[in-house]
Structure formats: C-alpha cells, structure tokens
Short mmCIF file of C-alpha atoms and ligand atoms in Angstrom, two decimals:
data_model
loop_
_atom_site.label_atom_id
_atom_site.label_comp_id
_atom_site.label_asym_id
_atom_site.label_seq_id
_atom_site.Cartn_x
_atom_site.Cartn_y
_atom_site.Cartn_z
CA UNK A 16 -53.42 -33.29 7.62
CA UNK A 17 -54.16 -35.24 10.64
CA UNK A 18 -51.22 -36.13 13.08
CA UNK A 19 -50.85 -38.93 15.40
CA UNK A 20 -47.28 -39.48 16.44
CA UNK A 21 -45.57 -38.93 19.60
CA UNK A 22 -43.23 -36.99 18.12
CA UNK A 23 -43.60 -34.38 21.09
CA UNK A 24 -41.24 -31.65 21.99
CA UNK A 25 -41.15 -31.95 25.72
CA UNK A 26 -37.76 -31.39 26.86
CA UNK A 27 -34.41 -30.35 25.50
CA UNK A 28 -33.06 -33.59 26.86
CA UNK A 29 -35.31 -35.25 23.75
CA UNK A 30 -33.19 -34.42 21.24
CA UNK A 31 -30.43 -36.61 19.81
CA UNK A 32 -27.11 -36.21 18.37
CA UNK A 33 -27.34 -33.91 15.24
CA UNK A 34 -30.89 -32.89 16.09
CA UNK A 35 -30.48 -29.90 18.15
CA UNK A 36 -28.05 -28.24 14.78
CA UNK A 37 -30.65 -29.86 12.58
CA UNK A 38 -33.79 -28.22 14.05
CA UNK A 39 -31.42 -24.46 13.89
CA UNK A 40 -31.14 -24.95 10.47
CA UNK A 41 -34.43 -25.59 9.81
CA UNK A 42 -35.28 -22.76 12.03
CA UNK A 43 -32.75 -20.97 9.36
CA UNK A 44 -34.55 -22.48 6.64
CA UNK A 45 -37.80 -20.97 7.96
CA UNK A 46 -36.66 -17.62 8.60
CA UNK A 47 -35.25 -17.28 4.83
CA UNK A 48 -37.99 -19.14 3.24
CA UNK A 49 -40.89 -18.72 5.34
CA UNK A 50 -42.31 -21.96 3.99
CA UNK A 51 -46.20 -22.03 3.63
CA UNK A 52 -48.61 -24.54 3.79
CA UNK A 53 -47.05 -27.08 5.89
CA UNK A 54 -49.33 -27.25 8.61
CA UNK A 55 -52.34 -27.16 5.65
CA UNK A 56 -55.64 -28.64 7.55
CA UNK A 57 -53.95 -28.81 10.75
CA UNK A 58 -55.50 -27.60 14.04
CA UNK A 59 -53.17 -26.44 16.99
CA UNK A 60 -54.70 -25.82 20.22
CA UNK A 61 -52.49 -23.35 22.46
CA UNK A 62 -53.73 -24.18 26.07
CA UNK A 63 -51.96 -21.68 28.07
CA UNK A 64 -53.14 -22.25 32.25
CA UNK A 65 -50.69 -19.26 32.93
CA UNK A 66 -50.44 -15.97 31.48
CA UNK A 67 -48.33 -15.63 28.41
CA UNK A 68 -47.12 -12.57 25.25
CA UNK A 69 -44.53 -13.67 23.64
CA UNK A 70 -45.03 -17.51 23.76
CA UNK A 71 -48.72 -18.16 23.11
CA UNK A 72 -48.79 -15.21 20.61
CA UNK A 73 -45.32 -16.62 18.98
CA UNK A 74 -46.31 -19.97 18.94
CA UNK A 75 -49.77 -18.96 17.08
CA UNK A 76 -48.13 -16.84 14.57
CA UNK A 77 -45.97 -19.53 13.88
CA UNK A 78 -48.98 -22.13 13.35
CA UNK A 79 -51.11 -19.03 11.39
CA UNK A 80 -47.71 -19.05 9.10
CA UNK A 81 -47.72 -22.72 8.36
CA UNK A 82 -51.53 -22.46 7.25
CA UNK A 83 -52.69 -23.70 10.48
CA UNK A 84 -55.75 -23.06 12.34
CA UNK A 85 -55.34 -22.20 15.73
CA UNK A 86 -58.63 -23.02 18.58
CA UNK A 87 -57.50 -23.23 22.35
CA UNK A 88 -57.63 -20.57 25.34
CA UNK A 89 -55.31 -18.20 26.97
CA UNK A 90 -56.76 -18.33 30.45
CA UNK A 91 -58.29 -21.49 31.71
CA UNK A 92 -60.63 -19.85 33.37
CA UNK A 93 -62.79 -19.21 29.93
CA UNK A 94 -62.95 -23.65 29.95
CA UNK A 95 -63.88 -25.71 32.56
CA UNK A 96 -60.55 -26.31 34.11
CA UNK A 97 -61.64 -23.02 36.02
CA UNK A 98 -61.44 -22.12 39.44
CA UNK A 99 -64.80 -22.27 39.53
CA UNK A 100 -65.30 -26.20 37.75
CA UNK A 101 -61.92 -27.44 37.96
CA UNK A 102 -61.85 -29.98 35.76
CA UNK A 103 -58.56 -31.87 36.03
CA UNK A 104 -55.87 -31.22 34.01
CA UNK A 105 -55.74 -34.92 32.63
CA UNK A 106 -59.39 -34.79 31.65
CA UNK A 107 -58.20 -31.14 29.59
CA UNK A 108 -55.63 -32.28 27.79
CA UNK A 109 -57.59 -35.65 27.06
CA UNK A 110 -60.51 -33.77 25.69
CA UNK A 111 -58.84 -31.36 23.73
CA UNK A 112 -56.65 -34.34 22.27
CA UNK A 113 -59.99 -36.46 20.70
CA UNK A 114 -60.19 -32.53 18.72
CA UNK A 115 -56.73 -31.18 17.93
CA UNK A 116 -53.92 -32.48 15.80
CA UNK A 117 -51.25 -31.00 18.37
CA UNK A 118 -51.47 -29.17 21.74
CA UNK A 119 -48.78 -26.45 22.67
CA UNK A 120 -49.45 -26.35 26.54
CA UNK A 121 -48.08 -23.99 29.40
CA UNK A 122 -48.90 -25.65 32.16
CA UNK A 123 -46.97 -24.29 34.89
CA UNK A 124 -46.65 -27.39 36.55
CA UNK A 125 -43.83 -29.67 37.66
CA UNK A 126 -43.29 -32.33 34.67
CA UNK A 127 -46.78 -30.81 32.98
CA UNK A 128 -45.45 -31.14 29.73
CA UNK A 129 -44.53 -34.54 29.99
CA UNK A 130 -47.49 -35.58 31.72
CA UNK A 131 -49.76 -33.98 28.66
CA UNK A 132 -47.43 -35.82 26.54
CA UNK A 133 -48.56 -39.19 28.19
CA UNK A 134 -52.18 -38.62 28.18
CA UNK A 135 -52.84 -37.18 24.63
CA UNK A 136 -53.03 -38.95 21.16
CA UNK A 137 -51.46 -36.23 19.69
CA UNK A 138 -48.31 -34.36 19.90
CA UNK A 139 -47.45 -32.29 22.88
CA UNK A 140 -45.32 -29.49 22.48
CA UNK A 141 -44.37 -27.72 26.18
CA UNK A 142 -45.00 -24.15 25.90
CA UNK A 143 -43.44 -23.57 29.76
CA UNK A 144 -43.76 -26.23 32.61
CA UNK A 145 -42.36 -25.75 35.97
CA UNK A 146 -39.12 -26.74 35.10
CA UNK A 147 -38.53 -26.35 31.59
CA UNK A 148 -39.54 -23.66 28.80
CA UNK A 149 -37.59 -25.50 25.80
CA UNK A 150 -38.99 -23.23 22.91
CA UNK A 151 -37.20 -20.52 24.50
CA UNK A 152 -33.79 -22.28 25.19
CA UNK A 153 -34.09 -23.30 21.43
CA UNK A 154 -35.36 -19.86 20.27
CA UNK A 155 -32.24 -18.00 22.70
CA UNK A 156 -29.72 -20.37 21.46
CA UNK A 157 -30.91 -19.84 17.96
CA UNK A 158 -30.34 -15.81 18.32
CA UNK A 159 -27.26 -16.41 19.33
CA UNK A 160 -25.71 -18.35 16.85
CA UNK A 161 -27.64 -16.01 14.23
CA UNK A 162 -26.79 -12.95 15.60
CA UNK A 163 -23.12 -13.85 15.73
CA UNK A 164 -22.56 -15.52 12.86
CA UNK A 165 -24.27 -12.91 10.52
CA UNK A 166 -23.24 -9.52 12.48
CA UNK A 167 -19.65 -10.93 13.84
CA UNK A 168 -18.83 -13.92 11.36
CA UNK A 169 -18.13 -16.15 14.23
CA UNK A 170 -19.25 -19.28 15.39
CA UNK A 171 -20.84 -20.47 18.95
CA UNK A 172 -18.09 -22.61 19.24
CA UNK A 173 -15.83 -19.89 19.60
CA UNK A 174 -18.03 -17.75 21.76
CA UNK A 175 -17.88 -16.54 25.47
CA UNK A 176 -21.72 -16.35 26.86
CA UNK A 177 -22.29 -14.37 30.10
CA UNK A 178 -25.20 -14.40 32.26
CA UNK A 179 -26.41 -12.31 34.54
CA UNK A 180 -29.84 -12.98 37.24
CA UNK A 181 -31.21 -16.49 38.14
CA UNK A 182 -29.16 -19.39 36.23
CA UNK A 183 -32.39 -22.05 37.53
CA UNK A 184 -35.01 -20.73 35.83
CA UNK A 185 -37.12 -22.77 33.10
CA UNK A 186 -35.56 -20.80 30.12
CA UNK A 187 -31.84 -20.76 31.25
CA UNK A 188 -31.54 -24.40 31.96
CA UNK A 189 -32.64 -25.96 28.94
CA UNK A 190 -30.10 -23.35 27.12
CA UNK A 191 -27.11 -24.20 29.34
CA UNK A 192 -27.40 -27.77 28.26
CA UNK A 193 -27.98 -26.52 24.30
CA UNK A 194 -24.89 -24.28 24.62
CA UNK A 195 -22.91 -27.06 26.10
CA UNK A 196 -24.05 -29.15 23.32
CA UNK A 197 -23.27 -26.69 20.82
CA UNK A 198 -19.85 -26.21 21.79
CA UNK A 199 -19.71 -22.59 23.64
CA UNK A 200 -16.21 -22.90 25.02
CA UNK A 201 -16.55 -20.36 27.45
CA UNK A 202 -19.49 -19.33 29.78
CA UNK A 203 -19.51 -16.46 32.46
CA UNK A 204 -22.02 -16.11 35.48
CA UNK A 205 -22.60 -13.18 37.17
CA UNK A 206 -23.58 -13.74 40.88
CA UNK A 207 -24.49 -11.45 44.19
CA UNK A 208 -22.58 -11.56 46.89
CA UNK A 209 -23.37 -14.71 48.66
CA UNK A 210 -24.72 -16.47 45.97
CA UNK A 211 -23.70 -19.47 43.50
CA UNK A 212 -25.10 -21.22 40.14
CA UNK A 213 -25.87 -24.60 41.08
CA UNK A 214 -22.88 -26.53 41.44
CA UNK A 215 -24.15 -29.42 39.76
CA UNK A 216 -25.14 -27.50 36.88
CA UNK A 217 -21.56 -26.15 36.92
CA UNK A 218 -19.89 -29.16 36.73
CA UNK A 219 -22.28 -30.50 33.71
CA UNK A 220 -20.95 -27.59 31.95
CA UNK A 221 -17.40 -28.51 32.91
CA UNK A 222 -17.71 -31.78 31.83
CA UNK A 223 -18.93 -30.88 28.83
CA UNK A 224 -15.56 -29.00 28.38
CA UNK A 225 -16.22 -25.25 28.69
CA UNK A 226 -14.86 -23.25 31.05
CA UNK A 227 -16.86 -21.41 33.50
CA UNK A 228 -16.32 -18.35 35.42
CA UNK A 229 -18.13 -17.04 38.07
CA UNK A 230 -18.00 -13.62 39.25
CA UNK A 231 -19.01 -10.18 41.08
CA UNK A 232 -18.39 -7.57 38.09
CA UNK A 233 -21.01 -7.15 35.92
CA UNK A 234 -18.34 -5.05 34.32
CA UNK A 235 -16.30 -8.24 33.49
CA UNK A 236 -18.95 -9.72 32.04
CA UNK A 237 -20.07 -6.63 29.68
CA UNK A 238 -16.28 -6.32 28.62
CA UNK A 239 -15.21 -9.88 27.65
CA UNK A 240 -18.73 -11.83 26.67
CA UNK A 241 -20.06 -11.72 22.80
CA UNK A 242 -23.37 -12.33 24.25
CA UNK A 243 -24.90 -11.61 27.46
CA UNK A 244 -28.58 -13.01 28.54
CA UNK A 245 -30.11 -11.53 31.71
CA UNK A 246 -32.85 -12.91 33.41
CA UNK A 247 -34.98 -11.97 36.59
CA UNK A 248 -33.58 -12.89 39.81
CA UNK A 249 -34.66 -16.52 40.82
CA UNK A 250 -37.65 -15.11 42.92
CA UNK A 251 -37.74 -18.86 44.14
CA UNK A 252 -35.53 -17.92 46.93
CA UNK A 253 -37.91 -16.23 48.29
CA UNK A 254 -39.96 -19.20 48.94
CA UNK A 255 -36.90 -20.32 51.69
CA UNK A 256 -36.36 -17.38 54.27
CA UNK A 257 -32.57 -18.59 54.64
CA UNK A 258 -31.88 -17.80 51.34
CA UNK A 259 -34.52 -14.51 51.00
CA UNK A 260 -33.38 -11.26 48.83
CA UNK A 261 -33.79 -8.15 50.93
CA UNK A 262 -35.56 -5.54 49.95
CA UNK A 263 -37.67 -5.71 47.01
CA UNK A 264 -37.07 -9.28 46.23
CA UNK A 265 -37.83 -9.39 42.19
CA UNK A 266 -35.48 -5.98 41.35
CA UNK A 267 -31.71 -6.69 40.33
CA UNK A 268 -29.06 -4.68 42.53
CA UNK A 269 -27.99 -1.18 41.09
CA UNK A 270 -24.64 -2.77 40.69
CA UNK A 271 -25.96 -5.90 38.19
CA UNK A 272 -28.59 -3.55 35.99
CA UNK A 273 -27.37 -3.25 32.58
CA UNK A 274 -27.22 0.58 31.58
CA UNK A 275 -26.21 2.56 28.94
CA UNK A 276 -23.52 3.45 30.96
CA UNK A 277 -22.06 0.24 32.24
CA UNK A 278 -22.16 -0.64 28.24
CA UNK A 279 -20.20 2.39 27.60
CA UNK A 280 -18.05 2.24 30.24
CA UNK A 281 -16.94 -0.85 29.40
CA UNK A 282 -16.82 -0.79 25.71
CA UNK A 283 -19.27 -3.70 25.49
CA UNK A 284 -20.32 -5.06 22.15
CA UNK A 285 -21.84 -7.78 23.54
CA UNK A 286 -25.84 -8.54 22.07
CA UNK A 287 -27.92 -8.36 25.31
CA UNK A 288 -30.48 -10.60 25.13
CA UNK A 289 -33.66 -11.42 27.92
CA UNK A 290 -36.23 -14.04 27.03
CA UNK A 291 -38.60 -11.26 28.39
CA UNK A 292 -40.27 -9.76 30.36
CA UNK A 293 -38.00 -7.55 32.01
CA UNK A 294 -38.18 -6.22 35.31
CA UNK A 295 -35.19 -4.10 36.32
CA UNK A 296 -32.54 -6.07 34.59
CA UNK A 297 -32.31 -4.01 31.47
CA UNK A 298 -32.54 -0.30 31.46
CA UNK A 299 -34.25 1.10 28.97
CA UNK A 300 -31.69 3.35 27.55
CA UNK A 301 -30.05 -0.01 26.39
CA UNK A 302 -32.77 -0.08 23.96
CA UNK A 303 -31.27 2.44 21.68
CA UNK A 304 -27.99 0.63 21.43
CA UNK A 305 -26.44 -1.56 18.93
CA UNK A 306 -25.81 -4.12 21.35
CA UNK A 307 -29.93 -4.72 22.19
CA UNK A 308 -30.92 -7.71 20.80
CA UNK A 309 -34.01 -8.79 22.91
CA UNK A 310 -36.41 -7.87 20.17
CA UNK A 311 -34.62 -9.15 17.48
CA UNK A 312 -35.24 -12.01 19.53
CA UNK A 313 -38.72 -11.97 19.80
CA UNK A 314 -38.56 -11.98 15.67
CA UNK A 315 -36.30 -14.85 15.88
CA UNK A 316 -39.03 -16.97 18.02
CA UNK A 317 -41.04 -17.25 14.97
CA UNK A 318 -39.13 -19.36 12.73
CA UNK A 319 -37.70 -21.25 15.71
CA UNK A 320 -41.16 -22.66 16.54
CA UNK A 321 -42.04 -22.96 12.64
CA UNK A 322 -39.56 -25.24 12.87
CA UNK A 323 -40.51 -27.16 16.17
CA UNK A 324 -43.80 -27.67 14.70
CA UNK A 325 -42.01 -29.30 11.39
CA UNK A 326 -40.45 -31.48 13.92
CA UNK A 327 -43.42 -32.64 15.69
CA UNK A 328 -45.15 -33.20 12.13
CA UNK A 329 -42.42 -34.91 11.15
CA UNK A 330 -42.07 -32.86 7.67
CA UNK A 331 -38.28 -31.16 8.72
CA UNK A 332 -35.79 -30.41 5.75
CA UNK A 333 -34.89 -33.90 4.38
CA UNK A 334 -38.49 -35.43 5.05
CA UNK A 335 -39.38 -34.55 1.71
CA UNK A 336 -42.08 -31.86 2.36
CA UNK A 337 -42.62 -30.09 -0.86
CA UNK A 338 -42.64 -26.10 1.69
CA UNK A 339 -39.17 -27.25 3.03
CA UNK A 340 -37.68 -28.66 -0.25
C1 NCD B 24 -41.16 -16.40 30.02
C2 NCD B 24 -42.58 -16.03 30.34
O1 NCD B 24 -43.06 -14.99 29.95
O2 NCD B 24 -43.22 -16.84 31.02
N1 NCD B 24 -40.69 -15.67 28.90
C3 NCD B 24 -40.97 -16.09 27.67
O3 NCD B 24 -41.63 -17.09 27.47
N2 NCD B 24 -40.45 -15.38 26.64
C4 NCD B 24 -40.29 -16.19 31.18
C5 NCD B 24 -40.56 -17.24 32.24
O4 NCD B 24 -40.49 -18.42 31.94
O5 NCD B 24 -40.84 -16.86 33.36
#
C-alpha cells in the first residue's frame, strides 16, 4: 500500500469534534481485535534524534502488528544527520520521505513535528517534539477511560484526575486539553510550595467547565482522585535561576513521592499512572499494589498507536477496511 496524504498526526489540537472518542474506540477496537494486515506493504520509518523505550519500541510493535515493515534509526548519529555530518534536519526528513510511506519522528525540537509534516510527501506522525508528545496524551487518556470503565464501571466524565510533578511537560499538555475535551469534571494539581500550573492553562480547563483544584497534600490528592498521573518535575526551571529547585533538581520532595504508605495511609484506590520513565516520583513498593497502572499502560500504548496509524492511513472503523470491519 503506498500512502500519500497529509493525514498527519501532529498535534492534539488536529483533531475535530468526534475524532478524539472515535480514534479511543478504534484504539478499543484494536486492543480486542488486534486487526492484521492493515498496514500490508507499508514501510514506517521511526526516526528518533533523541533517545527513546517505550515510544520508538511501541510505535514499531504497533507497525510490526499491522504487517508493516519498519526501516529508520534510533540514534541519528548511525545517518548523516550526525554530529559528525550534520545534515539538516529538512534534508532528513526529505530524503527519508522519497523512501517511506510514513515517518514517526522524535525530534526534540520546538514545532519539529509540524515542520516534518511540511516538508515530507508522506504522513508525519510526531513521536515527541519540544512541545508536544501527542501519542502519549492519547495513549494516557486512553488508560484512563479503559481502566475505569472496565475495573470501576465509570465513565471519564464522571472522574476526578489528580496530578502530581510538572503540569508543562510535552505529555501532560496535550492530555489536559483531551481530558477537557472528554469531559473530566474534576481535575486536581498537586504543587510545591511556591509553585503554580500555568494560569493560562488553568483557566482553559475552567472554561472548558471542570473544576480545578490546586493544592499542597499529596494526601488529598491520593484520597479523593480515581486516577492520579505523576510526572518528573519540570526540570525546565532549572534553565531560569529565579525559579531553580534546590537541591537535586530532577528528584520529587519526600513529601510528593508516592509510597506504599501514603497509598495506605490514605486509603487510595486511585490507578497511578506515569508516562515513564520514573525518577523518584513513584516508589517502587507501589509496584506491588492494585492501584499501579503504569505498565498496564505501556500495554495500552500498543493499540493506541495501531490506531493512530489507521488514522493516518485513512483505513479507521467506518472506512471500510476489511481488518477493522
Ligand atoms: C517520554 C520519554 O521517554 O521521552 N515518555 C514516553 O514517551 N513514554 C517522557 C518525556 O517526554 O520526557
């Protein structure tokens, strides 16, 4: 199958009305079904210029599932956008366009997804730019609604979310503005002393119509939140010396790690979730609780990029493609 669309999965903000429940249930759909064969004759090439596990590996399981062949690099310094050659990034994704039938690229840089999107006769799908990782967002939101709809028969739009670490990273924005899309009604932040989420970020959210507490207690947000995603402290602070952590400036405070015992303490039952990979945020004893979810949610990524890639080849439920009748 050869593919020339532009049909590219760039940013979260892409998606219309109906399409971000649409591409969940096809994610759904994919996780029940495990359609083969879609991606038949179809080459993706992964071009990852920063290190990756879970998404280069995830998104090339994915392809491998769909029948795909997979030919691209995990370190740009086995091409000739090397350190040592440094051919431009343009010239990259133009080349690897004239070969592939879709690129999944981490670039790292600001707008990098969009920018291969421009340049490449293809589709683009953005595996991780500077400011946006929208496989993730997808992949989290996905868990979520999974997770609580099979284990606790409810619904997002009845669920509080909490968050704990940096609310501006590249995988928590995207989801914010899913979760406000999908309804969440409530949403809790937890915050150090001295800090705040993004103000204009809050008020999206409150415009949207959920409400939004921010607080202190990581013992609040254990005790009242279905689902709780942590995430490394935004390590981007430390970039401005007004705002610098002290201390060692990537580990969470004692006081915001989530143990076994805050979990017991508070009765939690929330899933704790973490796009991965952790530093401090997450002790490890949490791993033998009910509440972990963060590997269920690696399993989860899988169908949720099957599904991107049906979107990108334009063969999602409804488009008639004989492996998602
Ligand atoms: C991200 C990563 O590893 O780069 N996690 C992930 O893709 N599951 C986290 C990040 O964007 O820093």
């Amino acid at each position: 199958m050869s593919i020339r669309n532009t049909n590219h999965f760039v940013s979260v903000d892409d998606l219309g009305d109906g399409e971000v429940s649409g591409l969940l249930d096809a994610a759904d759909a994919c996780h029940d079904e495990r359609p083969r064969g879609a991606l038949a004759n179809t080459v993706v090439a992964p071009l990852f210029f920063q290190p990756s596990t879970r998404t280069r590996l995830g998104f090339e399981t994915a392809a491998l599932r769909l029948g795909a062949s997979v030919a691209g690099f995990a370190d740009p310094n086995s091409s000739r956008a090397s350190a040592a050659t440094q051919e431009s990034y343009e010239d990259t994704i133009r080349t690897v366009s004239a070969m592939a039938d879709l690129i999944v690229v981490r670039s790292g840089i600001d707008q990098g997804g969009r920018l291969a999107a421009s340049l490449a006769s293809c589709p683009v799908i953005n595996a991780g730019d500077e400011r946006e990782h929208p496989s993730q967002a997808l992949i989290d939101a996905f868990t979520m609604r999974r997770l609580l709809r099979e284990d606790r028969g409810m619904s997002l739009d009845s669920a509080h979310v909490g968050f704990t670490g940096c609310t501006s990273n590249r995988c928590t924005t995207p989801l914010l503005k899913l979760l406000a899309r999908l309804g969440v009604p409530r949403i809790s932040f937890l915050v150090e002393p001295g800090r705040s989420p993004d103000a204009a970020m809050l008020a999206g959210l409150r415009t949207a119509g959920a409400s939004v507490r921010v607080t202190e207690s990581l013992d609040d947000v254990l005790a009242d939140c279905d689902v709780v995603s942590a995430t490394p402290r935004d390590t981007r602070f430390t970039r401005d010396a007004t705002k610098a952590y002290e201390g060692d400036a990537t580990a969470m405070p004692a006081s915001h790690v989530i143990t076994g015992d805050a979990i017991r303490r508070t009765g939690s039952r929330a899933f704790i979730m973490h796009p991965l990979p952790r530093r401090n945020e997450i002790s490890t004893c949490v791993d033998h609780l009910p509440n972990a979810a963060y590997f269920r949610q690696v399993a989860f990524s899988i169908p949720v990029r099957m599904a991107i890639y049906a979107r990108v080849a334009n063969i999602l439920p409804g488009n008639a493609h004989p492996a998602f009748a």
